XYZ file of N, CA and C in Angstrom:
414
model
N -35.233 -45.323 79.565
C -34.818 -45.818 78.113
C -33.711 -44.638 77.196
N -32.508 -45.222 76.852
C -31.471 -44.400 76.814
C -31.728 -43.823 75.523
N -30.831 -42.946 74.947
C -30.685 -43.016 73.463
C -30.364 -43.189 72.889
N -30.679 -43.401 71.545
C -29.553 -44.271 70.623
C -27.859 -43.755 70.640
N -27.593 -44.169 70.390
C -25.987 -44.446 70.418
C -25.743 -43.262 69.446
N -24.761 -41.905 69.081
C -24.751 -41.462 67.929
C -24.021 -41.839 67.742
N -23.518 -42.773 65.968
C -22.359 -43.174 66.126
C -21.042 -41.653 65.171
N -20.081 -42.519 65.188
C -19.573 -41.721 64.784
C -18.752 -41.348 63.649
N -18.558 -39.736 63.390
C -18.725 -39.065 62.058
C -17.355 -40.527 61.494
N -16.743 -40.636 60.119
C -16.573 -41.411 58.997
C -15.007 -40.492 59.026
N -14.289 -41.244 60.127
C -12.554 -40.268 59.971
C -12.423 -39.686 58.135
N -11.881 -38.607 57.726
C -12.332 -38.403 56.418
C -11.037 -38.761 55.567
N -10.914 -39.187 54.408
C -10.626 -39.917 53.533
C -9.384 -38.391 53.360
N -7.969 -38.594 52.335
C -6.935 -37.498 52.431
C -7.828 -36.917 51.697
N -7.323 -35.518 52.414
C -7.550 -34.197 52.313
C -6.686 -33.896 51.666
N -7.291 -32.864 50.160
C -6.097 -32.456 49.442
C -6.813 -31.072 49.513
N -5.110 -30.265 49.784
C -5.329 -28.730 49.617
C -5.570 -28.768 48.213
N -6.286 -27.746 47.167
C -6.220 -28.039 45.612
C -6.509 -25.817 46.130
N -5.878 -25.277 45.391
C -6.313 -24.261 44.663
C -7.203 -24.431 43.400
N -8.223 -24.129 43.907
C -9.520 -23.830 42.444
C -9.248 -23.806 41.067
N -8.890 -22.166 41.670
C -8.977 -21.393 40.643
C -6.896 -21.319 39.793
N -7.166 -22.525 39.023
C -5.806 -23.021 38.617
C -5.214 -22.030 37.186
N -6.237 -21.229 36.718
C -5.804 -20.516 36.172
C -5.693 -19.112 36.048
N -5.323 -19.289 37.297
C -4.725 -17.369 37.974
C -3.782 -18.141 37.722
N -2.439 -17.459 37.274
C -0.758 -17.250 37.537
C -0.249 -16.712 39.121
N 0.150 -17.467 39.356
C 1.168 -17.017 40.729
C 1.264 -15.348 40.768
N 1.538 -14.550 41.382
C 2.075 -13.500 41.788
C 3.216 -13.692 41.004
N 3.279 -11.945 39.832
C 4.470 -11.687 39.222
C 5.017 -12.973 38.253
N 3.901 -13.819 38.170
C 3.677 -14.464 36.473
C 2.942 -14.566 35.625
N 3.655 -14.309 34.457
C 2.807 -13.770 33.246
C 2.141 -14.828 33.099
N 0.474 -14.785 32.988
C -0.767 -15.271 32.152
C -0.857 -16.178 31.463
N 0.348 -17.068 31.198
C 0.451 -18.031 29.965
C -1.126 -19.229 29.994
N -1.602 -19.099 30.943
C -2.919 -20.082 31.108
C -4.331 -19.414 30.588
N -4.203 -18.303 30.204
C -5.724 -17.395 29.920
C -6.398 -18.149 28.844
N -5.855 -18.482 28.099
C -6.944 -19.475 27.207
C -6.894 -20.916 27.192
N -5.907 -21.397 28.585
C -5.966 -22.798 28.819
C -6.875 -22.739 30.244
N -7.902 -23.523 29.654
C -8.922 -23.914 31.218
C -8.919 -25.706 31.369
N -8.415 -25.678 32.839
C -8.565 -26.841 33.563
C -10.130 -27.854 33.429
N -10.902 -26.925 33.165
C -12.144 -27.201 33.706
C -12.520 -27.908 32.059
N -12.056 -27.398 31.180
C -12.389 -28.108 29.693
C -11.768 -29.816 29.581
N -10.986 -29.876 30.032
C -9.963 -30.876 30.504
C -10.654 -32.586 30.361
N -10.877 -33.213 30.148
C -11.063 -34.622 30.400
C -11.385 -34.840 31.804
N -12.100 -35.479 32.931
C -12.263 -35.727 33.923
C -10.893 -36.389 34.375
N -10.065 -37.535 33.735
C -8.766 -37.464 34.083
C -7.510 -36.697 34.007
N -7.349 -35.923 32.883
C -6.414 -34.868 33.017
C -7.058 -34.004 34.151
N -8.445 -33.769 34.420
C -8.560 -32.950 35.709
C -7.586 -33.315 36.635
N -7.945 -34.639 36.802
C -7.529 -34.930 38.417
C -6.119 -35.202 38.591
N -5.208 -35.128 36.846
C -3.936 -35.228 36.878
C -3.120 -33.685 37.355
N -3.797 -32.998 36.745
C -3.935 -31.150 37.200
C -3.878 -30.858 38.483
N -5.014 -31.616 39.219
C -4.888 -31.718 40.974
C -4.684 -32.079 41.962
N -3.655 -33.420 40.772
C -2.787 -33.830 41.705
C -0.868 -33.771 41.358
N -1.330 -33.055 40.140
C 0.273 -32.270 40.144
C 0.483 -31.341 40.909
N -0.374 -29.906 40.948
C -0.542 -29.067 42.017
C 0.121 -29.716 42.664
N -0.606 -30.627 43.554
C -0.574 -30.909 45.156
C 0.655 -31.469 45.351
N 1.466 -32.501 44.464
C 2.559 -32.789 44.062
C 3.660 -32.125 44.315
N 3.368 -31.106 43.551
C 4.472 -29.983 43.151
C 4.548 -29.197 44.545
N 3.442 -28.406 45.492
C 3.582 -27.745 46.209
C 4.057 -28.561 47.430
N 3.654 -30.083 47.776
C 4.249 -30.528 48.897
C 5.668 -31.344 48.604
N 6.299 -31.160 47.330
C 7.877 -31.444 47.530
C 8.294 -30.283 47.722
N 7.929 -29.100 47.284
C 8.349 -27.666 47.818
C 8.545 -26.942 48.752
N 7.891 -27.973 49.622
C 7.718 -27.848 51.529
C 8.352 -28.526 51.670
N 8.151 -30.179 51.314
C 9.478 -30.756 52.327
C 10.690 -30.068 51.939
N 11.563 -29.774 50.779
C 12.239 -29.437 50.364
C 12.822 -27.650 51.436
N 12.145 -27.312 52.004
C 11.954 -26.073 52.429
C 11.784 -26.451 54.346
N 11.365 -27.217 54.360
C 11.690 -28.352 55.831
C 13.022 -28.907 56.253
N 13.378 -30.126 55.412
C 14.181 -30.237 55.803
C 15.719 -29.287 55.282
N 15.438 -28.528 54.451
C 17.090 -27.811 54.259
C 16.549 -25.958 54.351
N 16.707 -25.912 55.604
C 15.671 -24.679 56.050
C 16.922 -23.052 55.854
N 18.236 -23.896 55.781
C 19.690 -22.900 55.861
C 19.472 -22.653 54.609
N 20.167 -23.759 53.908
C 20.114 -23.806 52.261
C 19.028 -23.212 51.499
N 18.121 -22.853 52.080
C 16.678 -22.254 51.187
C 17.047 -21.012 51.085
N 17.138 -20.905 52.784
C 17.410 -18.922 53.203
C 18.821 -18.194 52.474
N 19.615 -18.820 52.392
C 20.814 -18.789 51.733
C 20.776 -18.527 49.943
N 20.185 -19.767 49.841
C 19.075 -19.430 48.168
C 19.225 -18.426 47.837
N 17.888 -18.218 48.548
C 16.984 -16.789 47.953
C 18.230 -15.307 48.437
N 19.315 -15.516 49.634
C 19.964 -14.869 49.408
C 21.129 -14.347 48.473
N 20.998 -15.596 48.323
C 22.526 -15.492 46.725
C 21.780 -15.466 45.632
N 20.542 -15.393 45.366
C 19.769 -15.983 43.981
C 20.528 -17.060 43.319
N 20.421 -18.278 43.962
C 20.948 -19.525 43.708
C 20.203 -20.852 44.069
N 19.566 -20.722 44.070
C 18.139 -21.530 44.812
C 18.195 -22.749 44.068
N 18.588 -23.064 42.783
C 18.322 -24.474 42.132
C 19.369 -24.754 42.015
N 21.076 -24.001 42.271
C 22.015 -24.841 42.076
C 22.090 -24.888 43.987
N 21.874 -24.234 44.819
C 22.151 -25.003 45.781
C 21.667 -25.951 46.392
N 20.561 -25.561 45.766
C 19.423 -27.268 46.155
C 19.189 -27.945 44.892
N 20.386 -28.320 43.692
C 19.717 -29.126 42.966
C 19.668 -30.060 43.180
N 20.013 -31.505 43.879
C 19.642 -31.921 43.859
C 18.421 -32.327 44.425
N 18.317 -32.386 45.534
C 16.926 -32.075 46.131
C 15.843 -31.861 44.464
N 16.205 -30.879 43.661
C 15.516 -30.090 43.058
C 15.073 -30.934 42.324
N 16.057 -32.139 41.875
C 16.756 -32.537 40.847
C 15.328 -34.404 40.809
N 15.471 -34.846 42.140
C 15.081 -35.768 42.875
C 13.752 -35.355 42.695
N 13.152 -34.252 42.994
C 11.850 -34.222 43.038
C 11.225 -33.710 41.373
N 11.943 -32.942 41.009
C 11.476 -32.853 39.365
C 11.398 -33.992 38.203
N 12.640 -35.199 38.523
C 11.937 -36.650 38.161
C 11.004 -37.307 38.638
N 10.925 -37.263 39.773
C 9.157 -37.884 40.127
C 8.277 -36.942 39.779
N 8.436 -36.018 39.581
C 7.041 -34.774 38.826
C 6.876 -35.924 37.876
N 7.722 -35.292 37.076
C 8.081 -35.345 35.204
C 7.890 -36.992 35.220
N 7.968 -37.543 36.125
C 7.582 -39.152 35.899
C 6.234 -39.372 35.858
N 5.404 -38.746 36.603
C 3.911 -39.166 37.617
C 2.975 -38.472 36.619
N 3.390 -37.338 36.418
C 2.271 -36.564 35.557
C 2.744 -36.199 33.825
N 3.565 -37.006 33.319
C 4.376 -37.062 31.885
C 2.832 -36.608 31.459
N 2.088 -37.243 31.124
C 1.472 -36.975 30.087
C 0.605 -35.502 29.845
N 0.435 -34.502 31.536
C 0.125 -33.148 31.054
C 1.527 -32.353 30.299
N 1.918 -32.676 30.785
C 4.001 -31.601 30.365
C 3.478 -30.930 29.588
N 2.327 -30.871 27.863
C 2.722 -30.336 27.018
C 2.118 -29.475 27.533
N 0.971 -29.270 28.568
C 0.145 -28.286 28.533
C 0.941 -27.115 29.361
N -0.417 -25.751 28.910
C 0.793 -24.389 29.423
C 0.766 -24.432 30.775
N 0.827 -25.262 31.605
C 0.702 -24.776 33.032
C 2.382 -25.764 33.641
N 2.788 -25.125 35.006
C 3.980 -25.948 35.788
C 3.918 -25.407 36.402
N 3.588 -27.164 37.880
C 2.904 -26.362 38.868
C 4.693 -26.179 39.800
N 5.328 -27.289 38.828
C 6.912 -27.745 40.050
C 6.992 -26.300 40.556
N 7.519 -25.139 38.893
C 7.669 -24.128 38.929
C 7.342 -23.398 39.886
N 5.512 -22.786 39.283
C 4.655 -22.223 40.098
C 5.326 -22.120 42.025
N 4.886 -23.282 42.090
C 5.129 -24.291 43.653
C 6.998 -23.498 44.365
N 7.863 -23.955 43.155
C 9.646 -23.667 43.381
C 9.572 -22.127 44.040
N 8.977 -21.186 43.161
C 9.134 -20.066 43.240
C 8.368 -19.271 44.456
N 7.211 -19.761 44.471
C 6.299 -19.446 45.927
C 6.896 -19.818 47.445
N 7.178 -21.125 47.481
C 7.721 -21.877 48.327
C 9.233 -21.111 49.181
N 9.903 -21.784 47.851
C 11.472 -22.074 48.163
C 11.989 -20.187 47.815
N 11.568 -19.254 46.642
C 11.549 -18.454 46.414
C 11.156 -17.398 46.597
N 9.666 -17.264 47.944
C 8.862 -16.485 48.167
C 8.613 -15.496 47.200
N 8.816 -15.593 45.917
C 7.813 -15.121 45.077
C 8.857 -13.901 44.070
N 10.063 -14.299 44.679
C 11.424 -13.578 44.523
C 11.680 -14.631 43.010
N 10.585 -14.487 41.624
C 11.762 -15.443 40.703
C 13.247 -15.510 40.589
N 13.195 -14.483 40.708
C 15.198 -13.899 40.263
C 15.913 -15.069 41.174
N 15.480 -15.555 42.658
C 16.069 -16.264 43.658
C 16.410 -17.553 43.411
N 15.621 -17.801 42.023
C 16.062 -18.961 41.766
C 17.181 -19.045 41.057
N 18.274 -18.354 40.606
C 18.968 -18.168 39.986
C 18.805 -19.760 38.293
N 19.461 -20.571 38.079
C 19.509 -20.974 37.071
C 18.522 -21.672 36.673
N 16.806 -22.221 36.395
C 15.796 -22.434 36.634
C 16.392 -24.167 34.757
N 16.441 -24.455 35.438
C 17.053 -26.083 34.475
C 16.208 -26.449 34.037
N 14.489 -26.545 33.531
C 14.172 -27.075 33.409
C 12.286 -26.568 31.659
N 12.654 -26.911 30.974
C 11.693 -26.328 30.011
C 10.191 -25.980 30.605
N 10.014 -24.909 30.263
C 9.012 -24.354 30.827
C 7.877 -23.334 30.604
N 6.530 -23.823 30.310
C 5.487 -22.677 29.439
C 6.004 -21.559 30.196
N 6.119 -21.863 31.826
C 5.404 -20.670 32.871
C 6.721 -19.419 33.008
N 7.784 -20.325 32.663
C 9.067 -19.596 33.100
C 9.516 -18.217 32.232
N 10.008 -17.360 33.056
C 10.501 -15.800 32.926
C 11.100 -15.212 33.621
N 12.000 -14.658 33.052
C 12.495 -13.290 33.923
C 12.265 -12.158 33.965
């Protein structure tokens, strides 16, 4: 008698890499979120934060992948936001449209990943960041 076939595991659904500690600031970023706890929000708002974090990260990874030379030059010349204005504006419009309900919360995933991925942690490499942001500083 042959053993019963082992069922194939279900392929995973969409997998998200989520920074589960959304309350800790990026390196060099002031801790604006000290009193802001994502875990105290409604499940719907928590989900928006999770998605906003992911969308912002992927947007910056896409820009870095599609425009590596411009990103490098932007870092060297400290003018990322000017040099990559069209790509950044397009990504920001989409981010703003999708996550408007949480835009007044004191977190800015767009800015966080722009600094982390495109500027490699150097806020000065951005040049002029054109968007209002509670996370912005010089």
